Amino acid sequence: MEISLTAGSTLASTMRLNPSSQALSAQPISEDQKSAFSNATPAAIYHPSEAAQALTQTTSTQPMVVVNTYGRPQSADFPAMAKLHQGAFYGLKSAFEEFKSALESTFPDLAEKKFGFTIEADGKLKALNPAGELSLTDMDQLDKLLNASSTLIGAADTYRDVSIDLVAADGNWGGSYLGDYQLDENNFASTIDLAALFIPKTTTLNPEAMAGWFSHQLWSKGELATKETHAAIMASRDVAREAQEKAAAKAAAAAETAKA
C-alpha cells in the first residue's frame, strides 16, 4: 500500500471532527475471558544470578553515607582586592630593589648570597636561608639590616595584610583557587617568602620562579581552611557588609537633610 505525503492528501491541522452521537458504554467481560486472564503467564521469567542477588543484598544492607561539604563562595570584593594586591606587590618590589642596591654597595659579599625574607606576626622582618648559603652570622646581620629599613618594613606589612584579605575574599569553588586556604598573621611567615616573589622571570618556564609565585607558595606551604575558618570568614564578610550598608544609609540621610 502506498502512502501519499502530498499536501493534497494531508489533513489540515485546523480541521474539526464532528462528535459522534453514539454513547460509549462499558461491555461486561465474559466468563471465558475471565478464565483466560487468570491463567495467563508471562512470556519470560527473570531468574537473577547469584552474583546479582549478592550485589542487591550488599547494596541494600550498606549504610547510607552522608557527605557534608563546606566552604565559601568568592566575595564580590575579590576583583578590588586583586587590584590592591597587585599594587602592594609593586610597592614591595620597589622597596626590596632599593634594599638590595644598598646591600650591594655596603656588603657586596653578603649580597652575592641567595637569601629570602618574610614578615612575622609581630611585624618584624626575618631573613630566610632557602639555598643554605647563609651562616648564622649572615642570618643575624641580615635580620638587623632588614629591620633597619622602615620602607621595606612598611611595604612588607602592607603586602601581608592585603594578601590575607585577598585569600579571604576568594572562594574554594568558582574562584581563583586561593579560597581553600587560611592565611593570617600567624602563619604568613611560614607560608610566604617575600624575596621569592621577585625571582626574575625568563622567556621560558622557570621552575624556581614559578615556585616563588604567591599562589604557588600558598598551594605548596599554605594551611588548609577548615569548616570553622570558612564560617569565621563568612561571618566577617557579613559584618563588613552590614557596616557598609549602615554607612551608605547614613550618607544618604545626610544628603537628604542637606537638600532640605
Tab-separated table of C-alpha atoms in Angstrom:
chain	number	residue	atom	x	y	z
A	1	MET	CA	0.000	0.000	0.000
A	2	GLU	CA	1.304	3.427	-0.913
A	3	ILE	CA	1.004	6.337	1.492
A	4	SER	CA	0.954	9.743	-0.095
A	5	LEU	CA	2.544	12.625	1.766
A	6	THR	CA	1.459	15.293	-0.652
A	7	ALA	CA	-0.312	18.389	0.516
A	8	GLY	CA	-3.447	17.251	-1.198
A	9	SER	CA	-3.842	14.175	0.988
A	10	THR	CA	-2.696	15.696	4.261
A	11	LEU	CA	-5.433	16.711	6.679
A	12	ALA	CA	-5.283	20.301	7.735
A	13	SER	CA	-4.245	20.869	11.322
A	14	THR	CA	-7.288	23.091	11.832
A	15	MET	CA	-9.864	20.508	10.699
A	16	ARG	CA	-12.605	19.900	13.273
A	17	LEU	CA	-14.010	16.406	13.772
A	18	ASN	CA	-17.743	16.054	14.319
A	19	PRO	CA	-18.604	14.336	17.597
A	20	SER	CA	-20.435	11.031	17.294
A	21	SER	CA	-23.945	10.738	18.596
A	22	GLN	CA	-23.310	7.169	19.745
A	23	ALA	CA	-22.864	6.923	23.525
A	24	LEU	CA	-19.977	4.864	24.914
A	25	SER	CA	-20.871	2.113	27.336
A	26	ALA	CA	-18.753	-0.485	29.157
A	27	GLN	CA	-19.123	-4.051	27.906
A	28	PRO	CA	-19.104	-6.824	30.508
A	29	ILE	CA	-16.300	-9.447	30.377
A	30	SER	CA	-17.444	-12.950	29.633
A	31	GLU	CA	-16.603	-15.931	31.846
A	32	ASP	CA	-14.274	-17.335	29.167
A	33	GLN	CA	-12.303	-14.055	29.079
A	34	LYS	CA	-12.016	-14.012	32.882
A	35	SER	CA	-10.657	-17.569	32.833
A	36	ALA	CA	-8.148	-16.717	30.114
A	37	PHE	CA	-6.838	-13.694	32.066
A	38	SER	CA	-6.448	-15.658	35.308
A	39	ASN	CA	-4.483	-18.434	33.597
A	40	ALA	CA	-2.233	-16.092	31.630
A	41	THR	CA	1.548	-16.414	32.316
A	42	PRO	CA	4.404	-14.014	31.499
A	43	ALA	CA	6.283	-14.567	28.275
A	44	ALA	CA	9.614	-14.718	30.189
A	45	ILE	CA	10.539	-15.177	33.826
A	46	TYR	CA	13.682	-13.434	35.185
A	47	HIS	CA	15.839	-15.538	37.474
A	48	PRO	CA	18.635	-13.354	38.915
A	49	SER	CA	22.070	-14.912	39.095
A	50	GLU	CA	23.840	-15.492	42.406
A	51	ALA	CA	26.165	-12.561	41.679
A	52	ALA	CA	23.220	-10.244	41.026
A	53	GLN	CA	21.478	-11.381	44.207
A	54	ALA	CA	24.660	-10.840	46.221
A	55	LEU	CA	25.097	-7.352	44.761
A	56	THR	CA	21.495	-6.448	45.558
A	57	GLN	CA	21.822	-7.684	49.131
A	58	THR	CA	25.134	-5.854	49.618
A	59	THR	CA	23.750	-2.613	48.230
A	60	SER	CA	20.600	-2.776	50.311
A	61	THR	CA	22.426	-3.575	53.557
A	62	GLN	CA	25.167	-0.949	53.262
A	63	PRO	CA	24.562	2.136	55.430
A	64	MET	CA	23.863	5.409	53.701
A	65	VAL	CA	26.865	7.723	53.729
A	66	VAL	CA	26.133	11.414	54.163
A	67	VAL	CA	28.786	13.673	52.631
A	68	ASN	CA	28.977	17.137	54.155
A	69	THR	CA	30.547	19.842	52.021
A	70	TYR	CA	31.576	23.222	53.317
A	71	GLY	CA	33.364	26.249	52.051
A	72	ARG	CA	32.733	29.778	50.904
A	73	PRO	CA	31.940	31.476	47.593
A	74	GLN	CA	34.095	34.186	46.115
A	75	SER	CA	33.278	37.602	47.518
A	76	ALA	CA	32.073	40.403	45.281
A	77	ASP	CA	35.043	42.381	46.640
A	78	PHE	CA	37.602	39.971	45.147
A	79	PRO	CA	38.356	41.983	41.959
A	80	ALA	CA	39.018	45.095	44.049
A	81	MET	CA	41.207	43.074	46.418
A	82	ALA	CA	43.161	41.694	43.463
A	83	LYS	CA	43.951	45.235	42.298
A	84	LEU	CA	45.086	46.227	45.786
A	85	HIS	CA	47.245	43.109	45.942
A	86	GLN	CA	48.881	43.975	42.642
A	87	GLY	CA	49.622	47.487	43.860
A	88	ALA	CA	51.109	46.159	47.101
A	89	PHE	CA	53.241	43.736	45.067
A	90	TYR	CA	54.859	46.530	43.064
A	91	GLY	CA	55.303	48.651	46.176
A	92	LEU	CA	57.147	45.795	47.884
A	93	LYS	CA	59.189	45.128	44.758
A	94	SER	CA	60.400	48.726	44.663
A	95	ALA	CA	61.334	48.682	48.364
A	96	PHE	CA	63.163	45.348	48.028
A	97	GLU	CA	65.143	46.506	44.990
A	98	GLU	CA	66.181	49.603	46.935
A	99	PHE	CA	67.295	47.395	49.833
A	100	LYS	CA	69.308	45.078	47.572
A	101	SER	CA	71.000	48.026	45.896
A	102	ALA	CA	72.108	49.378	49.281
A	103	LEU	CA	73.241	45.891	50.351
A	104	GLU	CA	75.404	45.508	47.235
A	105	SER	CA	77.080	48.816	47.997
A	106	THR	CA	77.789	48.193	51.676
A	107	PHE	CA	78.042	44.393	51.977
A	108	PRO	CA	78.787	43.013	48.491
A	109	ASP	CA	79.830	39.575	49.757
A	110	LEU	CA	76.545	39.145	51.591
A	111	ALA	CA	74.571	40.485	48.633
A	112	GLU	CA	76.001	37.748	46.388
A	113	LYS	CA	74.468	35.021	48.554
A	114	LYS	CA	70.947	33.845	47.966
A	115	PHE	CA	68.563	34.839	50.728
A	116	GLY	CA	64.887	35.290	51.385
A	117	PHE	CA	62.850	37.156	53.949
A	118	THR	CA	59.375	37.284	55.395
A	119	ILE	CA	57.383	39.195	57.991
A	120	GLU	CA	56.438	37.682	61.324
A	121	ALA	CA	53.270	38.167	63.352
A	122	ASP	CA	54.890	40.937	65.417
A	123	GLY	CA	55.714	42.930	62.279
A	124	LYS	CA	59.458	42.238	62.304
A	125	LEU	CA	61.244	41.062	59.179
A	126	LYS	CA	63.059	37.738	59.293
A	127	ALA	CA	65.845	36.522	56.992
A	128	LEU	CA	65.402	33.134	55.313
A	129	ASN	CA	68.055	30.724	54.042
A	130	PRO	CA	66.374	28.813	51.170
A	131	ALA	CA	69.605	27.681	49.475
A	132	GLY	CA	71.625	27.020	52.636
A	133	GLU	CA	74.259	29.595	51.658
A	134	LEU	CA	73.977	31.744	54.785
A	135	SER	CA	75.843	31.239	58.039
A	136	LEU	CA	74.356	32.086	61.422
A	137	THR	CA	76.363	35.302	61.342
A	138	ASP	CA	74.956	36.142	57.911
A	139	MET	CA	71.416	35.483	59.120
A	140	ASP	CA	71.862	37.704	62.164
A	141	GLN	CA	73.336	40.502	60.073
A	142	LEU	CA	70.543	40.282	57.511
A	143	ASP	CA	67.915	40.403	60.252
A	144	LYS	CA	69.381	43.651	61.524
A	145	LEU	CA	69.724	45.183	58.059
A	146	LEU	CA	66.201	44.195	57.013
A	147	ASN	CA	64.636	45.689	60.127
A	148	ALA	CA	66.680	48.862	59.731
A	149	SER	CA	64.718	49.684	56.557
A	150	SER	CA	61.443	51.321	57.527
A	151	THR	CA	60.425	51.466	53.861
A	152	LEU	CA	60.819	47.716	53.451
A	153	ILE	CA	59.007	47.005	56.727
A	154	GLY	CA	56.053	49.173	55.710
A	155	ALA	CA	55.832	47.615	52.242
A	156	ALA	CA	56.036	44.079	53.645
A	157	ASP	CA	53.374	44.834	56.246
A	158	THR	CA	51.020	46.225	53.592
A	159	TYR	CA	51.609	43.264	51.294
A	160	ARG	CA	50.894	40.802	54.090
A	161	ASP	CA	47.631	42.485	55.085
A	162	VAL	CA	46.383	42.715	51.503
A	163	SER	CA	47.390	39.091	50.839
A	164	ILE	CA	45.365	37.937	53.844
A	165	ASP	CA	42.352	39.909	52.602
A	166	LEU	CA	42.793	38.522	49.077
A	167	VAL	CA	42.727	34.903	50.239
A	168	ALA	CA	39.736	35.588	52.490
A	169	ALA	CA	37.858	37.196	49.584
A	170	ASP	CA	38.341	34.207	47.309
A	171	GLY	CA	36.175	31.092	47.304
A	172	ASN	CA	37.013	27.420	47.227
A	173	TRP	CA	34.663	26.965	44.273
A	174	GLY	CA	34.143	29.268	41.349
A	175	GLY	CA	37.128	31.379	42.360
A	176	SER	CA	40.849	31.733	41.754
A	177	TYR	CA	41.904	28.638	43.728
A	178	LEU	CA	43.004	30.572	46.823
A	179	GLY	CA	39.879	30.032	48.916
A	180	ASP	CA	40.851	26.537	50.039
A	181	TYR	CA	43.430	28.096	52.352
A	182	GLN	CA	43.576	30.048	55.577
A	183	LEU	CA	46.170	32.829	55.626
A	184	ASP	CA	46.679	35.060	58.660
A	185	GLU	CA	49.384	36.925	60.559
A	186	ASN	CA	50.368	33.799	62.475
A	187	ASN	CA	51.056	31.516	59.504
A	188	PHE	CA	52.148	34.069	56.901
A	189	ALA	CA	55.855	33.796	57.799
A	190	SER	CA	55.841	30.018	57.340
A	191	THR	CA	53.969	30.310	54.044
A	192	ILE	CA	55.340	33.216	52.015
A	193	ASP	CA	58.965	34.025	51.202
A	194	LEU	CA	58.695	37.643	50.073
A	195	ALA	CA	62.025	37.647	48.232
A	196	ALA	CA	60.942	34.621	46.159
A	197	LEU	CA	58.131	36.713	44.692
A	198	PHE	CA	60.720	38.652	42.719
A	199	ILE	CA	62.837	35.867	41.232
A	200	PRO	CA	63.453	37.081	37.660
A	201	LYS	CA	61.081	35.660	35.062
A	202	THR	CA	62.576	34.389	31.798
A	203	THR	CA	61.084	33.771	28.380
A	204	THR	CA	60.910	30.055	29.157
A	205	LEU	CA	59.200	28.420	32.113
A	206	ASN	CA	61.470	28.762	35.122
A	207	PRO	CA	60.552	26.234	37.853
A	208	GLU	CA	62.254	28.330	40.530
A	209	ALA	CA	60.397	31.477	39.520
A	210	MET	CA	57.081	29.615	39.309
A	211	ALA	CA	57.622	28.162	42.779
A	212	GLY	CA	58.046	31.715	44.046
A	213	TRP	CA	54.688	32.931	42.783
A	214	PHE	CA	52.316	33.874	45.570
A	215	SER	CA	49.716	31.317	44.513
A	216	HIS	CA	52.276	28.503	44.241
A	217	GLN	CA	53.729	29.268	47.659
A	218	LEU	CA	50.234	29.247	49.129
A	219	TRP	CA	49.371	25.944	47.423
A	220	SER	CA	52.592	24.220	48.485
A	221	LYS	CA	53.034	25.585	52.014
A	222	GLY	CA	49.672	27.069	52.958
A	223	GLU	CA	47.356	25.954	55.738
A	224	LEU	CA	44.109	24.439	54.503
A	225	ALA	CA	40.949	26.149	55.682
A	226	THR	CA	38.572	24.263	57.951
A	227	LYS	CA	34.828	24.395	58.420
A	228	GLU	CA	35.377	26.760	61.345
A	229	THR	CA	37.697	29.128	59.461
A	230	HIS	CA	35.315	29.232	56.492
A	231	ALA	CA	32.484	30.130	58.887
A	232	ALA	CA	34.597	32.830	60.545
A	233	ILE	CA	35.420	34.399	57.183
A	234	MET	CA	31.763	34.365	56.136
A	235	ALA	CA	30.823	35.988	59.457
A	236	SER	CA	33.410	38.732	58.934
A	237	ARG	CA	32.016	39.343	55.455
A	238	ASP	CA	28.541	39.786	56.941
A	239	VAL	CA	29.857	42.280	59.484
A	240	ALA	CA	31.671	44.248	56.790
A	241	ARG	CA	28.601	44.278	54.546
A	242	GLU	CA	26.358	45.498	57.362
A	243	ALA	CA	28.844	48.256	58.173
A	244	GLN	CA	28.904	49.336	54.527
A	245	GLU	CA	25.110	49.351	54.349
A	246	LYS	CA	24.854	51.458	57.511
A	247	ALA	CA	27.458	53.892	56.211
A	248	ALA	CA	25.629	54.183	52.884
A	249	ALA	CA	22.296	54.748	54.639
A	250	LYS	CA	23.852	57.393	56.881
A	251	ALA	CA	25.382	59.173	53.894
A	252	ALA	CA	22.058	59.091	52.037
A	253	ALA	CA	20.231	60.504	55.067
A	254	ALA	CA	22.797	63.274	55.390
A	255	ALA	CA	22.379	64.131	51.718
A	256	GLU	CA	18.596	64.334	52.085
A	257	THR	CA	18.973	66.566	55.139
A	258	ALA	CA	21.315	68.865	53.241
A	259	LYS	CA	18.791	69.192	50.402
A	260	ALA	CA	16.039	70.128	52.841
